[in-house]
Short mmCIF file of C-alpha atoms in Angstrom, two decimals:
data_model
loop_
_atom_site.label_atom_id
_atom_site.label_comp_id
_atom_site.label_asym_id
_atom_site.label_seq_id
_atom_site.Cartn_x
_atom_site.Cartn_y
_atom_site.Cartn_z
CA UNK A 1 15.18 -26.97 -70.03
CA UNK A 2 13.32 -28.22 -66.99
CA UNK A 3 14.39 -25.17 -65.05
CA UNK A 4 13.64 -22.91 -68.04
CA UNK A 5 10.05 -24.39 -67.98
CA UNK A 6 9.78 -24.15 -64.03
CA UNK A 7 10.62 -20.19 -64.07
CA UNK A 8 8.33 -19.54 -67.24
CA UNK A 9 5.89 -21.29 -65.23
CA UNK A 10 6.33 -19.37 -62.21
CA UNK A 11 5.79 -16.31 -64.32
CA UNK A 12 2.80 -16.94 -65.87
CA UNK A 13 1.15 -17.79 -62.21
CA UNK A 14 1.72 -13.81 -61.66
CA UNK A 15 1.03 -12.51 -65.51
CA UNK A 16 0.49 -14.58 -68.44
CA UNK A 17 0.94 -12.17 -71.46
CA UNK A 18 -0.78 -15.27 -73.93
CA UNK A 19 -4.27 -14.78 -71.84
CA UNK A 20 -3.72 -11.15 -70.31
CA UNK A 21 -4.61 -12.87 -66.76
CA UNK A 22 -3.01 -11.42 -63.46
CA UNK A 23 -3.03 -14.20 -60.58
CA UNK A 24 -5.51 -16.08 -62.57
CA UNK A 25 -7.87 -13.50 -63.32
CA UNK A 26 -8.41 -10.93 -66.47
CA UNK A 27 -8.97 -6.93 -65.73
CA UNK A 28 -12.70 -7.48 -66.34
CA UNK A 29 -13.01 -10.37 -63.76
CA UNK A 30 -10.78 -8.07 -60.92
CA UNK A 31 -12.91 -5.34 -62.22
CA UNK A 32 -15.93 -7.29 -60.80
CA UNK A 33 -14.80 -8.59 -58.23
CA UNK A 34 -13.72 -5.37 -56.58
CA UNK A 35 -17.11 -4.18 -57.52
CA UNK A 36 -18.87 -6.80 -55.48
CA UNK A 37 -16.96 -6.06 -52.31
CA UNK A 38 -16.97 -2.24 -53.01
CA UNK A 39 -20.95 -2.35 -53.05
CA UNK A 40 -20.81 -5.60 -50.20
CA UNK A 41 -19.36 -3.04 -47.73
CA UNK A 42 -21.12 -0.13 -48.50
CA UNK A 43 -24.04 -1.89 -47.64
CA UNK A 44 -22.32 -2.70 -44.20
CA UNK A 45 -21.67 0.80 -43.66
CA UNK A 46 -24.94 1.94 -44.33
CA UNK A 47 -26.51 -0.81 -42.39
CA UNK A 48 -24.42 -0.10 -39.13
CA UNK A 49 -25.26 3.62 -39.78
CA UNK A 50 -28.64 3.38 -39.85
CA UNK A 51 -28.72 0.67 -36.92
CA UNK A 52 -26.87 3.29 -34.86
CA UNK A 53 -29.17 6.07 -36.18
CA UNK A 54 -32.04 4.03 -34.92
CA UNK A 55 -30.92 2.76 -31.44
CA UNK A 56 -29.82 6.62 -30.98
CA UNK A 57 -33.17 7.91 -31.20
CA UNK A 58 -34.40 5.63 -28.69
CA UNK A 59 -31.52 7.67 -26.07
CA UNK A 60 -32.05 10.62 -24.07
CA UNK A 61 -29.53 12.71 -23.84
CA UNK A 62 -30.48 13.91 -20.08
CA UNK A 63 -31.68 10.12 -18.48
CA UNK A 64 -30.17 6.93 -19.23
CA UNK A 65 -32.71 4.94 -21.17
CA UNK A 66 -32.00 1.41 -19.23
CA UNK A 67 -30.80 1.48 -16.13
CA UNK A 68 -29.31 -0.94 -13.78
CA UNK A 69 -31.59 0.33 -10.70
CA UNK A 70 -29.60 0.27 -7.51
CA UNK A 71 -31.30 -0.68 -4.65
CA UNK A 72 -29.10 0.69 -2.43
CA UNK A 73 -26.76 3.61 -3.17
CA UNK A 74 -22.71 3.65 -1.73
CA UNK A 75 -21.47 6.15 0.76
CA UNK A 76 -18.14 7.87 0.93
CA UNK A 77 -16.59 9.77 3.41
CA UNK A 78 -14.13 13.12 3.53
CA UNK A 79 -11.48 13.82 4.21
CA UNK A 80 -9.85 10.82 2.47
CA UNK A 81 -6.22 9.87 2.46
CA UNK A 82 -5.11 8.98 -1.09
CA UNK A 83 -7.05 5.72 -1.44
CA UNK A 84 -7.52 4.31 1.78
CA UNK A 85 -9.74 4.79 4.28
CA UNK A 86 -7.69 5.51 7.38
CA UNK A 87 -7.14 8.96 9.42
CA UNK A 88 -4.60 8.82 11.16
CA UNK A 89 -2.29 11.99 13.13
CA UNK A 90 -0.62 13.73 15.67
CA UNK A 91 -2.32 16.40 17.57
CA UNK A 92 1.04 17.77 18.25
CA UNK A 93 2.31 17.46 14.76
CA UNK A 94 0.56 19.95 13.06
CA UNK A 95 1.85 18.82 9.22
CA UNK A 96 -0.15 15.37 10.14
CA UNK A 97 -3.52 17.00 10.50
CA UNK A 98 -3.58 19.80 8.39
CA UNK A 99 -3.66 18.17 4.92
CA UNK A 100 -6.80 16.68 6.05
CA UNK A 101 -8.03 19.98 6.96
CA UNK A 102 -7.27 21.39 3.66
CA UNK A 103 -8.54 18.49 2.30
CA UNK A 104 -12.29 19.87 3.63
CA UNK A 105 -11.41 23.30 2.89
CA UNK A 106 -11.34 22.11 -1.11
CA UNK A 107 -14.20 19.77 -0.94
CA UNK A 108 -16.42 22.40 1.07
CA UNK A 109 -16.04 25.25 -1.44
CA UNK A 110 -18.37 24.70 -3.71
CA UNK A 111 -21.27 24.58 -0.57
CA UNK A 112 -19.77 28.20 0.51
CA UNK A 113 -23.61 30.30 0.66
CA UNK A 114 -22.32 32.70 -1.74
CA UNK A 115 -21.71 29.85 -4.44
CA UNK A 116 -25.23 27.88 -3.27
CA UNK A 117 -27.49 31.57 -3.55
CA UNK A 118 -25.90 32.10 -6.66
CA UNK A 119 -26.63 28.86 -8.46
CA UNK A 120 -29.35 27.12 -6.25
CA UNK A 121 -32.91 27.19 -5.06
CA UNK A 122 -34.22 28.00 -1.58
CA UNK A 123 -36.72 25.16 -1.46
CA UNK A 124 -39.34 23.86 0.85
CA UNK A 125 -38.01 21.43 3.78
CA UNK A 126 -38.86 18.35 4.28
CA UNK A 127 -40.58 17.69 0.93
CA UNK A 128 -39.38 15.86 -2.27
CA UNK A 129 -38.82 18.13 -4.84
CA UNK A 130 -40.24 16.91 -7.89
CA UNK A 131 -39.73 18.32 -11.06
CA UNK A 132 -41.23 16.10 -13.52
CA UNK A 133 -41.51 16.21 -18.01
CA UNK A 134 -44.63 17.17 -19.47
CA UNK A 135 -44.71 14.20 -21.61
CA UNK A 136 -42.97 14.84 -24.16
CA UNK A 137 -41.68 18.41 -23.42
CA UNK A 138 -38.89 17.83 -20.99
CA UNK A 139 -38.68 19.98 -17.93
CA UNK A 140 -34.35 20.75 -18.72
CA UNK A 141 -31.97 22.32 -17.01
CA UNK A 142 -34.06 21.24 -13.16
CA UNK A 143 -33.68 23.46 -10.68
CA UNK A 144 -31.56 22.01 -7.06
CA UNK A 145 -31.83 22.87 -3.70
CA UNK A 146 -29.05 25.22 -1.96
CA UNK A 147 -27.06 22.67 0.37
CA UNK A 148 -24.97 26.02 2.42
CA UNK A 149 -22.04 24.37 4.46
CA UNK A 150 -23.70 26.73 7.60
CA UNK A 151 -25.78 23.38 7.77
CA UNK A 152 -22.79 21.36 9.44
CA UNK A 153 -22.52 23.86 12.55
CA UNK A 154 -19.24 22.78 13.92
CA UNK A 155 -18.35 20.53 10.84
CA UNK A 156 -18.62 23.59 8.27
CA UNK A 157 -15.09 24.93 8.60
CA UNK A 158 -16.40 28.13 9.40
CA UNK A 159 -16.34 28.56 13.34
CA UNK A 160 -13.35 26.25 13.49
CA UNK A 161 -11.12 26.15 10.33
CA UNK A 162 -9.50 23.21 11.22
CA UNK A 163 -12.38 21.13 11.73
CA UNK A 164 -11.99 19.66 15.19
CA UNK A 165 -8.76 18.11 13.98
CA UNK A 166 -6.02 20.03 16.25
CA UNK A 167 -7.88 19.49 19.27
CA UNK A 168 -8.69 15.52 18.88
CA UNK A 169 -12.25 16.62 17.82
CA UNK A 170 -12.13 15.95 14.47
CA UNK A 171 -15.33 15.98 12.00
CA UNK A 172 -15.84 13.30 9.17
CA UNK A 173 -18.02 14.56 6.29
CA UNK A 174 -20.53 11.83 4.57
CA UNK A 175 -22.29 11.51 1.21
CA UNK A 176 -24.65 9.29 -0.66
CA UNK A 177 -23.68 7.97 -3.99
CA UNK A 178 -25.83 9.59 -6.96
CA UNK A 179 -28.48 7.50 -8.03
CA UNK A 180 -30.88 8.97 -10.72
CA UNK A 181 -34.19 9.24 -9.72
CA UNK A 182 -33.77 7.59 -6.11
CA UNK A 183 -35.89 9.06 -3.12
CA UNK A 184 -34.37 7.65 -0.01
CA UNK A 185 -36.80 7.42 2.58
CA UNK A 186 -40.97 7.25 2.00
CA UNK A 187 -44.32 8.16 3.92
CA UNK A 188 -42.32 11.12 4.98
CA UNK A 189 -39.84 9.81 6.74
CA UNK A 190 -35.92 11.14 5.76
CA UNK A 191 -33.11 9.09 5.51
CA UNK A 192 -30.57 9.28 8.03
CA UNK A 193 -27.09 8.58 9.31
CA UNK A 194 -25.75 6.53 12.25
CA UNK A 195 -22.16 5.93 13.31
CA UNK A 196 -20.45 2.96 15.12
CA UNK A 197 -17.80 1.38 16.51
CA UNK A 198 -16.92 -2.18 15.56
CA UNK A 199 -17.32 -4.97 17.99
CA UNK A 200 -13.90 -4.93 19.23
CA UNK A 201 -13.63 -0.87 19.46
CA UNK A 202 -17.42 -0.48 21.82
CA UNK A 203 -15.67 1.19 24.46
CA UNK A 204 -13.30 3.43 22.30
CA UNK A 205 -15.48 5.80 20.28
CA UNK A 206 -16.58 7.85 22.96
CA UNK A 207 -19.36 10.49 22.30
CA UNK A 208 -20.66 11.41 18.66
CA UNK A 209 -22.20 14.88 17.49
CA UNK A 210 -24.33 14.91 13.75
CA UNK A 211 -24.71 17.65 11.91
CA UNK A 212 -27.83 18.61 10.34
CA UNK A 213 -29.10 17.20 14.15
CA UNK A 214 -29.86 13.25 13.70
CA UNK A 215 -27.68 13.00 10.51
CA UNK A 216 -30.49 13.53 8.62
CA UNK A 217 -30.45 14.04 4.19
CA UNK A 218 -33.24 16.18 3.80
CA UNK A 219 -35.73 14.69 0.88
CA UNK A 220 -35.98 18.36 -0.72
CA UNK A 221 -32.51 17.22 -2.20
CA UNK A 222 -34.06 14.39 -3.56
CA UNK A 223 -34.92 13.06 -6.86
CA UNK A 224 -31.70 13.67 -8.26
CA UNK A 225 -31.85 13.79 -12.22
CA UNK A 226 -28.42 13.19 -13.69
CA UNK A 227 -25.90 15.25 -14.28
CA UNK A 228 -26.92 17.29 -17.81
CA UNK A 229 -30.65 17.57 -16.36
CA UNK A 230 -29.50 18.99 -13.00
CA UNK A 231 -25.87 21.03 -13.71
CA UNK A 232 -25.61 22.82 -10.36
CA UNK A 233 -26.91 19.85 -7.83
CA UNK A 234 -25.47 19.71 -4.48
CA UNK A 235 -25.16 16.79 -3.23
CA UNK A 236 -26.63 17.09 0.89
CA UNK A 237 -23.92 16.05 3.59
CA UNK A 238 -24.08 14.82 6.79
CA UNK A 239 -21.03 15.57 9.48
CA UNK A 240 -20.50 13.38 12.50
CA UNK A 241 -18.29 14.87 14.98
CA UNK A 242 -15.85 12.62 17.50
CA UNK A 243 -15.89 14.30 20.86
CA UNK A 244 -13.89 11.76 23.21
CA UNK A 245 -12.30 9.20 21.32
CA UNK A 246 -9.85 7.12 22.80
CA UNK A 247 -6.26 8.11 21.62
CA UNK A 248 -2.77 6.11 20.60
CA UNK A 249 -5.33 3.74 19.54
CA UNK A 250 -6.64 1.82 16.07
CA UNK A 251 -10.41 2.90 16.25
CA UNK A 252 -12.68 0.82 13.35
CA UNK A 253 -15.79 2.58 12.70
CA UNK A 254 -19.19 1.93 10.33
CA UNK A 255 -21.23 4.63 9.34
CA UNK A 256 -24.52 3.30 7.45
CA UNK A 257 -27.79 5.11 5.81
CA UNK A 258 -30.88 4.37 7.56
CA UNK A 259 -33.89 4.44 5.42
CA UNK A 260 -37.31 2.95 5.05
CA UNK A 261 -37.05 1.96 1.48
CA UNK A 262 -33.21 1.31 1.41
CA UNK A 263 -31.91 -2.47 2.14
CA UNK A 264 -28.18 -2.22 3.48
CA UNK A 265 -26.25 -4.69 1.62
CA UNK A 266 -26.91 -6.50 -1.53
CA UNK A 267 -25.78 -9.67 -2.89
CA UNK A 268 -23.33 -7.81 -5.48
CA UNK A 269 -22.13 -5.86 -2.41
CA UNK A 270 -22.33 -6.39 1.24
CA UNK A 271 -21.07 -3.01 1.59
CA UNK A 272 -23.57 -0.76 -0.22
CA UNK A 273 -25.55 1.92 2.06
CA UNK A 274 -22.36 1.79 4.90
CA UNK A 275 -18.39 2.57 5.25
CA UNK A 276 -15.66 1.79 7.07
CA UNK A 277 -13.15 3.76 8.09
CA UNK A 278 -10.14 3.47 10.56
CA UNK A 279 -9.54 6.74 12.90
CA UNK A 280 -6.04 7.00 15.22
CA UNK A 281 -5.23 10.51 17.01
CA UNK A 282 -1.93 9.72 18.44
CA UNK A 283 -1.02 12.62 21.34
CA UNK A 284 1.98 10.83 22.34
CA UNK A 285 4.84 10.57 19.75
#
């Protein structure tokens, strides 16, 4: 009987016909229940809805509303060999220096005049060009500057498709990282690019050519204004050329921006506003 009782009471912890309760509660009381916590998160919902509607408003869809203001903006350098940042070839091996060649070729395309007339502005030298909201009537899609790969001289890939690189001249292209609303350089003076060897390589680097002349970023390319406010914005270059390098040799060279307004190095990053890169021509293997 004990087991009999144990089973029915089992039962009745799941449905008790006697009371009409299912796990302890009647219809009406489930029936409540699932009310409360149907209405609990619909007021959830609509509470995260309207928070989001809220903080959305507050975003603009061309600027970023806060901004984590970069003193100092990074620098890259092309051609680029997978992830590192080491050229190394043969001048006698063509196959060793031609991917980086056709590297430039790619990356120089879209600063071909044809492509910069098309889509760009002819603007004024050596002047910021501002184009600034009307308070509350924004000033969208800005204009940018043309940036025509003519600039580099040497470096452009025009004269010399190969870019220095089969006769142990080879160029190294250089950009600034975009910064929104950054103008390098103040009181008229433009930002500007110098190149050196590391203290163990002084003697190796040998004689250094920059294209625009002094490795200059001219400030008409400058504010930039993100990338939905400004579609077509070039990005300016500068190209240093390696005349004389020593070859069969590990040369370590820094390349930093040089601006009135522009610390190099920060806390966060002792490496903002320069690169290093490693450069080898090898002309006996």
């Amino acid at each position: 009987m004990s087991k009999d009782g144990e089973k029915t009471g089992w039962k009745e912890s799941i449905w008790n016909s006697r009371t009409r309760e299912f796990l302890g509660r009647t219809a009406s009381s489930w029936g409540l229940i699932l009310l409360f916590y149907l209405v609990f998160y619909i007021f959830l919902a609509g509470l995260f809805t309207l928070t989001m509607y809220v903080m959305l408003q507050t975003l603009d869809d061309h600027k970023p509303t806060w901004q984590d203001r970069l003193t100092t903006p990074g620098m890259v350098i092309r051609p680029k060999a997978d992830e590192t940042y080491e050229i190394v070839y043969d001048i006698g091996k063509t196959e060793t220096w031609d991917m980086y060649a056709q590297a430039l070729d790619k990356f120089m395309a879209p600063y071909n005049n044809s492509v910069q007339v098309e889509k760009n502005n002819a603007c004024t030298p050596d002047q910021n060009f501002l184009q600034e909201d009307s308070g509350d009537v924004k000033n969208n899609p800005k204009r940018s500057c043309q940036f025509n790969r003519t600039i580099l001289e040497d470096c452009s890939g025009i004269g010399d498709r190969y870019y220095g690189y089969q006769d142990g001249k080879p160029c190294i292209i250089i950009k600034l990282n975009r910064v929104i609303g950054m103008i390098p350089g103040i009181n008229g003076e433009a930002p500007f690019v110098t190149c050196g060897p590391k203290r163990e390589d002084t003697n190796n680097i040998g004689e250094m050519v920059y294209f625009p002349p002094n490795g200059t970023f001219n400030p008409m390319y400058y504010p930039y204004y993100g990338k939905k406010a400004q579609v077509n914005y070039s990005q300016p270059l500068v190209a240093v050329k390696f005349l004389n390098i020593t070859t069969n040799q590990d040369v370590n060279i820094e390349c930093k921006i040089n601006a009135n307004n522009i610390p190099l190095g920060t806390v966060r990053d002792k490496w903002a506003g320069r690169v290093s890169f490693k450069l080898r021509i090898n002309t006996n293997t």
